[in-house]
Amino acid sequence: MPSSALRPVHGSAAEVVEAVAAWLAADPEPDPLVVETSGSTGRPKRVRLSRRAVLASGAATAEVLGASGQWLLALPATYVAGVQVVARSLTAGHRPVLLDDHADLAAAAAAMTPGVPHLVSLVPTQLLRLLDDPATTAALRGFHTVLLGGGPIDPALRERAEGAGVRVVATYGSAETAGGCVYDGWPLPGVRLRTDAATGRLEVAGPTLFDGYDGDPELTADVLRDGWFRTSDAARLDADGRLTLLGRLDDMVVSGGVNVPTPAVARRLRAHPDVAEAEVLGVPDEEWGQAVVAFVVPRTGASFDPSALRAWVVAEHPRTWAPRRVLVLDAIPLLPNGKTDRVRLREGAAR
């Protein structure tokens, strides 16, 4: 059963700011915060985060970015990325500015304290849409850094942002690592990475790790072993220790006996000039075991047929990677924290 002594993060953004401020100021060391995961692939988990882990993450972030200052909260406050925005701003001596209190990002940026570094965390979908507006693009240029995490980042999106004068740092992490623990492929100070030789599973150690899952000791014991957190991601580390993510372990779809890395297929589809957004998943199929299904959103005014998109994938990848089905959507469904709602996509494919 969950522990009533712990402090679940809930409420409005303003209420979370007050709660985190009190938690940071508590003496002695307070009970852990309980932050729920997004549940993008199923049931959310309740992650216990110590104040030590949250502060270690914030201090390492400031060291790597070369700045601490006031943060703009543009993400849901109750998830780990939002909690970290709040905590990092407060520990730097500034209350975060809440995007929800303003008409748009440009208005929120104008309300931030002058003379100190301004920082913000976004997910790729947010940045993609913000860059379509000249006013918000201009506002983003005024930020010291835009942290970008929560999902795969297409190189084209990053190039577009940097071409517009927006400094982007790509982050990798989870609630279990107190948020981003790898920036632009490099682990934060104190964070250690390794991969399982047999599966490629990424494992993380260091001062930012969580204490365990509230109410689920079996899952805690399964993923926390000897100070290492066993993630659900496959990765590669180069000789210098830089991380390259290969996708979630369950993103490798076995279709007709062939391994298909769905993130690579999705990246290829997003590069199509008529595709605005794309996701690729495996769904149960009687004939193939799992069928590779693409979910695509066309650019305004664009049209295409599924065979053309399959041919686009085959032009760069093996024919066996081409989607068996292509579903055209008005928008990719998102969870409150901006991540893709995979459950809804799979449900839609089953209809």
CSV table of N, CA, C and O in Angstrom, one decimal, residues 272-347:
chain,number,residue,atom,x,y,z
A,272,HIS,N,9.6,13.3,-44.3
A,272,HIS,CA,8.8,13.4,-45.6
A,272,HIS,C,8.3,14.9,-45.6
A,272,HIS,O,7.8,15.4,-44.7
A,273,PRO,N,8.4,15.5,-46.8
A,273,PRO,CA,8.0,16.9,-46.8
A,273,PRO,C,6.6,17.2,-46.6
A,273,PRO,O,6.2,18.3,-46.3
A,274,ASP,N,5.7,16.2,-46.7
A,274,ASP,CA,4.3,16.4,-46.5
A,274,ASP,C,3.8,15.9,-45.2
A,274,ASP,O,2.6,16.0,-44.9
A,275,VAL,N,4.7,15.5,-44.3
A,275,VAL,CA,4.3,14.9,-43.0
A,275,VAL,C,4.7,15.9,-41.9
A,275,VAL,O,5.8,16.3,-41.8
A,276,ALA,N,3.7,16.3,-41.1
A,276,ALA,CA,3.9,17.2,-40.0
A,276,ALA,C,4.4,16.5,-38.7
A,276,ALA,O,5.3,16.9,-38.0
A,277,GLU,N,3.7,15.4,-38.4
A,277,GLU,CA,4.0,14.6,-37.3
A,277,GLU,C,3.8,13.1,-37.6
A,277,GLU,O,3.0,12.8,-38.5
A,278,ALA,N,4.5,12.2,-36.9
A,278,ALA,CA,4.4,10.8,-37.2
A,278,ALA,C,4.8,10.0,-35.9
A,278,ALA,O,5.8,10.4,-35.2
A,279,GLU,N,4.2,8.9,-35.7
A,279,GLU,CA,4.5,7.9,-34.7
A,279,GLU,C,4.4,6.6,-35.3
A,279,GLU,O,3.5,6.4,-36.2
A,280,VAL,N,5.1,5.6,-34.8
A,280,VAL,CA,5.1,4.2,-35.4
A,280,VAL,C,5.1,3.3,-34.2
A,280,VAL,O,5.9,3.4,-33.3
A,281,LEU,N,4.1,2.3,-34.2
A,281,LEU,CA,4.0,1.4,-33.1
A,281,LEU,C,3.8,0.0,-33.7
A,281,LEU,O,3.4,-0.2,-34.9
A,282,GLY,N,4.0,-1.0,-32.9
A,282,GLY,CA,3.6,-2.4,-33.3
A,282,GLY,C,2.3,-2.7,-32.6
A,282,GLY,O,2.1,-2.4,-31.4
A,283,VAL,N,1.4,-3.3,-33.4
A,283,VAL,CA,0.1,-3.7,-32.8
A,283,VAL,C,-0.1,-5.2,-33.1
A,283,VAL,O,0.4,-5.7,-34.2
A,284,PRO,N,-0.8,-5.9,-32.3
A,284,PRO,CA,-1.0,-7.4,-32.5
A,284,PRO,C,-1.7,-7.6,-33.9
A,284,PRO,O,-2.6,-6.9,-34.3
A,285,ASP,N,-1.2,-8.7,-34.5
A,285,ASP,CA,-1.7,-9.1,-35.8
A,285,ASP,C,-1.6,-10.6,-36.0
A,285,ASP,O,-0.6,-11.2,-35.7
A,286,GLU,N,-2.7,-11.2,-36.4
A,286,GLU,CA,-2.8,-12.6,-36.5
A,286,GLU,C,-1.8,-13.2,-37.5
A,286,GLU,O,-1.2,-14.3,-37.3
A,287,GLU,N,-1.5,-12.5,-38.6
A,287,GLU,CA,-0.6,-13.0,-39.6
A,287,GLU,C,0.8,-12.8,-39.3
A,287,GLU,O,1.7,-13.7,-39.5
A,288,TRP,N,1.1,-11.5,-38.8
A,288,TRP,CA,2.5,-11.1,-38.7
A,288,TRP,C,3.0,-11.2,-37.2
A,288,TRP,O,4.2,-10.9,-37.0
A,289,GLY,N,2.1,-11.5,-36.3
A,289,GLY,CA,2.5,-11.5,-34.9
A,289,GLY,C,2.3,-10.1,-34.4
A,289,GLY,O,1.5,-9.8,-33.5
A,290,GLN,N,3.1,-9.1,-34.9
A,290,GLN,CA,2.9,-7.7,-34.7
A,290,GLN,C,3.0,-7.0,-36.1
A,290,GLN,O,3.9,-7.4,-36.9
A,291,ALA,N,2.1,-6.1,-36.3
A,291,ALA,CA,2.2,-5.3,-37.5
A,291,ALA,C,2.7,-3.9,-37.2
A,291,ALA,O,2.4,-3.3,-36.2
A,292,VAL,N,3.6,-3.4,-38.1
A,292,VAL,CA,4.1,-2.1,-38.0
A,292,VAL,C,3.1,-1.1,-38.5
A,292,VAL,O,2.7,-1.2,-39.7
A,293,VAL,N,2.6,-0.2,-37.6
A,293,VAL,CA,1.5,0.7,-38.0
A,293,VAL,C,2.0,2.1,-37.8
A,293,VAL,O,2.6,2.5,-36.8
A,294,ALA,N,1.9,2.9,-38.9
A,294,ALA,CA,2.3,4.3,-38.8
A,294,ALA,C,1.1,5.2,-38.6
A,294,ALA,O,0.0,5.0,-39.2
A,295,PHE,N,1.2,6.2,-37.8
A,295,PHE,CA,0.2,7.2,-37.5
A,295,PHE,C,0.8,8.6,-38.0
A,295,PHE,O,1.8,9.0,-37.4
A,296,VAL,N,0.2,9.2,-39.0
A,296,VAL,CA,0.8,10.4,-39.6
A,296,VAL,C,-0.2,11.5,-39.6
A,296,VAL,O,-1.4,11.3,-39.8
A,297,VAL,N,0.3,12.7,-39.4
A,297,VAL,CA,-0.5,14.0,-39.5
A,297,VAL,C,0.1,14.7,-40.7
A,297,VAL,O,1.3,15.1,-40.7
A,298,PRO,N,-0.7,15.0,-41.8
A,298,PRO,CA,-0.2,15.7,-42.9
A,298,PRO,C,0.0,17.2,-42.7
A,298,PRO,O,-0.7,17.8,-41.8
A,299,ARG,N,0.9,17.8,-43.4
A,299,ARG,CA,1.1,19.2,-43.3
A,299,ARG,C,-0.2,19.9,-43.9
A,299,ARG,O,-0.8,19.2,-44.8
A,300,THR,N,-0.4,21.1,-43.6
A,300,THR,CA,-1.6,21.8,-44.1
A,300,THR,C,-1.6,21.8,-45.6
A,300,THR,O,-0.6,22.2,-46.2
A,301,GLY,N,-2.7,21.3,-46.2
A,301,GLY,CA,-2.8,21.3,-47.6
A,301,GLY,C,-2.2,20.2,-48.3
A,301,GLY,O,-2.3,20.0,-49.5
A,302,ALA,N,-1.4,19.3,-47.6
A,302,ALA,CA,-0.7,18.2,-48.2
A,302,ALA,C,-1.6,17.0,-48.3
A,302,ALA,O,-2.6,16.8,-47.6
A,303,SER,N,-1.3,16.2,-49.3
A,303,SER,CA,-2.1,14.9,-49.4
A,303,SER,C,-1.1,13.8,-49.9
A,303,SER,O,-0.1,14.1,-50.5
A,304,PHE,N,-1.3,12.6,-49.4
A,304,PHE,CA,-0.4,11.5,-49.9
A,304,PHE,C,-1.2,10.2,-49.7
A,304,PHE,O,-2.2,10.1,-49.0
A,305,ASP,N,-0.7,9.2,-50.3
A,305,ASP,CA,-1.3,7.9,-50.2
A,305,ASP,C,-0.4,7.0,-49.4
A,305,ASP,O,0.9,7.2,-49.4
A,306,PRO,N,-0.9,5.9,-48.8
A,306,PRO,CA,0.0,5.1,-47.9
A,306,PRO,C,1.1,4.4,-48.7
A,306,PRO,O,2.2,4.3,-48.2
A,307,SER,N,0.9,4.1,-50.0
A,307,SER,CA,1.9,3.4,-50.7
A,307,SER,C,3.1,4.3,-50.9
A,307,SER,O,4.3,3.9,-50.9
A,308,ALA,N,2.9,5.6,-51.1
A,308,ALA,CA,4.0,6.6,-51.2
A,308,ALA,C,4.8,6.7,-50.0
A,308,ALA,O,6.0,6.8,-50.0
A,309,LEU,N,4.1,6.6,-48.8
A,309,LEU,CA,4.9,6.7,-47.6
A,309,LEU,C,5.7,5.4,-47.3
A,309,LEU,O,6.8,5.5,-46.8
A,310,ARG,N,5.1,4.3,-47.7
A,310,ARG,CA,5.9,3.1,-47.5
A,310,ARG,C,7.1,3.1,-48.4
A,310,ARG,O,8.2,2.7,-48.0
A,311,ALA,N,6.9,3.6,-49.6
A,311,ALA,CA,8.1,3.7,-50.5
A,311,ALA,C,9.1,4.7,-50.0
A,311,ALA,O,10.3,4.4,-50.2
A,312,TRP,N,8.7,5.7,-49.3
A,312,TRP,CA,9.6,6.7,-48.7
A,312,TRP,C,10.5,6.0,-47.6
A,312,TRP,O,11.7,6.2,-47.6
A,313,VAL,N,9.8,5.1,-46.9
A,313,VAL,CA,10.6,4.4,-45.8
A,313,VAL,C,11.6,3.4,-46.5
A,313,VAL,O,12.8,3.4,-46.1
A,314,VAL,N,11.1,2.7,-47.5
A,314,VAL,CA,12.0,1.7,-48.2
A,314,VAL,C,13.2,2.4,-48.9
A,314,VAL,O,14.2,1.7,-49.1
A,315,ALA,N,13.0,3.6,-49.3
A,315,ALA,CA,14.1,4.3,-50.0
A,315,ALA,C,15.4,4.4,-49.1
A,315,ALA,O,16.5,4.5,-49.6
A,316,GLU,N,15.2,4.3,-47.7
A,316,GLU,CA,16.3,4.4,-46.8
A,316,GLU,C,16.5,3.2,-45.9
A,316,GLU,O,17.6,3.0,-45.5
A,317,HIS,N,15.5,2.4,-45.8
A,317,HIS,CA,15.5,1.3,-44.8
A,317,HIS,C,15.1,0.0,-45.6
A,317,HIS,O,14.6,0.0,-46.7
A,318,PRO,N,15.3,-1.2,-44.9
A,318,PRO,CA,14.9,-2.4,-45.5
A,318,PRO,C,13.4,-2.4,-45.8
A,318,PRO,O,12.6,-1.8,-45.1
A,319,ARG,N,13.0,-3.2,-46.8
A,319,ARG,CA,11.6,-3.2,-47.2
A,319,ARG,C,10.7,-3.8,-46.1
A,319,ARG,O,9.5,-3.4,-45.9
A,320,THR,N,11.3,-4.7,-45.3
A,320,THR,CA,10.6,-5.3,-44.2
A,320,THR,C,10.2,-4.2,-43.1
A,320,THR,O,9.4,-4.5,-42.2
A,321,TRP,N,10.8,-3.1,-43.1
A,321,TRP,CA,10.5,-2.0,-42.1
A,321,TRP,C,9.3,-1.2,-42.5
A,321,TRP,O,8.8,-0.4,-41.7
A,322,ALA,N,8.9,-1.3,-43.7
A,322,ALA,CA,7.8,-0.4,-44.2
A,322,ALA,C,6.5,-0.7,-43.4
A,322,ALA,O,6.2,-1.9,-43.1
A,323,PRO,N,5.8,0.3,-43.0
A,323,PRO,CA,4.5,0.1,-42.3
A,323,PRO,C,3.5,-0.8,-43.0
A,323,PRO,O,3.3,-0.6,-44.2
A,324,ARG,N,2.9,-1.7,-42.3
A,324,ARG,CA,1.9,-2.5,-42.9
A,324,ARG,C,0.6,-1.7,-43.1
A,324,ARG,O,-0.1,-1.9,-44.1
A,325,ARG,N,0.4,-0.7,-42.2
A,325,ARG,CA,-0.8,0.1,-42.3
A,325,ARG,C,-0.3,1.6,-42.0
A,325,ARG,O,0.6,1.8,-41.2
A,326,VAL,N,-1.0,2.5,-42.7
A,326,VAL,CA,-0.7,3.9,-42.4
A,326,VAL,C,-2.1,4.6,-42.1
A,326,VAL,O,-3.0,4.5,-42.9
A,327,LEU,N,-2.2,5.1,-40.9
A,327,LEU,CA,-3.4,5.8,-40.4
A,327,LEU,C,-3.2,7.3,-40.4
A,327,LEU,O,-2.2,7.8,-39.8
A,328,VAL,N,-4.0,8.0,-41.1
A,328,VAL,CA,-3.9,9.5,-41.2
A,328,VAL,C,-4.8,10.1,-40.1
A,328,VAL,O,-6.0,9.8,-40.0
A,329,LEU,N,-4.2,10.9,-39.3
A,329,LEU,CA,-4.8,11.6,-38.1
A,329,LEU,C,-4.8,13.1,-38.3
A,329,LEU,O,-4.0,13.7,-39.0
A,330,ASP,N,-5.7,13.7,-37.6
A,330,ASP,CA,-5.7,15.2,-37.5
A,330,ASP,C,-4.6,15.7,-36.5
A,330,ASP,O,-4.1,16.8,-36.7
A,331,ALA,N,-4.3,14.9,-35.5
A,331,ALA,CA,-3.3,15.2,-34.5
A,331,ALA,C,-2.9,13.9,-33.8
A,331,ALA,O,-3.7,13.0,-33.7
A,332,ILE,N,-1.7,13.9,-33.4
A,332,ILE,CA,-1.2,12.8,-32.5
A,332,ILE,C,-1.7,13.0,-31.1
A,332,ILE,O,-1.5,14.1,-30.5
A,333,PRO,N,-2.4,12.1,-30.5
A,333,PRO,CA,-2.9,12.2,-29.1
A,333,PRO,C,-1.7,12.3,-28.1
A,333,PRO,O,-0.8,11.6,-28.2
A,334,LEU,N,-1.9,13.3,-27.2
A,334,LEU,CA,-0.8,13.5,-26.2
A,334,LEU,C,-1.3,13.4,-24.8
A,334,LEU,O,-2.5,13.6,-24.5
A,335,LEU,N,-0.5,13.0,-23.9
A,335,LEU,CA,-0.7,13.0,-22.5
A,335,LEU,C,-0.6,14.4,-22.0
A,335,LEU,O,-0.1,15.3,-22.7
A,336,PRO,N,-1.0,14.6,-20.7
A,336,PRO,CA,-0.9,16.0,-20.2
A,336,PRO,C,0.5,16.6,-20.2
A,336,PRO,O,0.7,17.8,-20.2
A,337,ASN,N,1.5,15.7,-20.1
A,337,ASN,CA,2.9,16.2,-20.1
A,337,ASN,C,3.5,16.3,-21.4
A,337,ASN,O,4.7,16.6,-21.6
A,338,GLY,N,2.7,16.1,-22.5
A,338,GLY,CA,3.2,16.4,-23.8
A,338,GLY,C,3.8,15.1,-24.5
A,338,GLY,O,4.1,15.2,-25.7
A,339,LYS,N,3.8,14.0,-23.8
A,339,LYS,CA,4.3,12.8,-24.5
A,339,LYS,C,3.2,12.2,-25.3
A,339,LYS,O,2.0,12.3,-25.0
A,340,THR,N,3.6,11.3,-26.3
A,340,THR,CA,2.6,10.7,-27.1
A,340,THR,C,1.8,9.7,-26.3
A,340,THR,O,2.4,8.9,-25.5
A,341,ASP,N,0.5,9.6,-26.4
A,341,ASP,CA,-0.4,8.7,-25.8
A,341,ASP,C,-0.4,7.4,-26.6
A,341,ASP,O,-1.2,7.2,-27.5
A,342,ARG,N,0.5,6.5,-26.3
A,342,ARG,CA,0.6,5.3,-27.1
A,342,ARG,C,-0.6,4.4,-26.9
A,342,ARG,O,-1.0,3.6,-27.8
A,343,VAL,N,-1.2,4.4,-25.7
A,343,VAL,CA,-2.4,3.6,-25.4
A,343,VAL,C,-3.5,4.0,-26.4
A,343,VAL,O,-4.2,3.1,-27.0
A,344,ARG,N,-3.8,5.3,-26.5
A,344,ARG,CA,-4.8,5.7,-27.4
A,344,ARG,C,-4.5,5.4,-28.8
A,344,ARG,O,-5.4,5.0,-29.6
A,345,LEU,N,-3.3,5.5,-29.2
A,345,LEU,CA,-2.9,5.1,-30.6
A,345,LEU,C,-3.2,3.7,-30.9
A,345,LEU,O,-3.8,3.3,-31.9
A,346,ARG,N,-2.8,2.8,-30.0
A,346,ARG,CA,-3.0,1.4,-30.2
A,346,ARG,C,-4.5,1.1,-30.2
A,346,ARG,O,-5.0,0.2,-30.9
A,347,GLU,N,-5.3,1.7,-29.3
A,347,GLU,CA,-6.7,1.5,-29.3
A,347,GLU,C,-7.3,2.0,-30.6
A,347,GLU,O,-8.2,1.3,-31.1
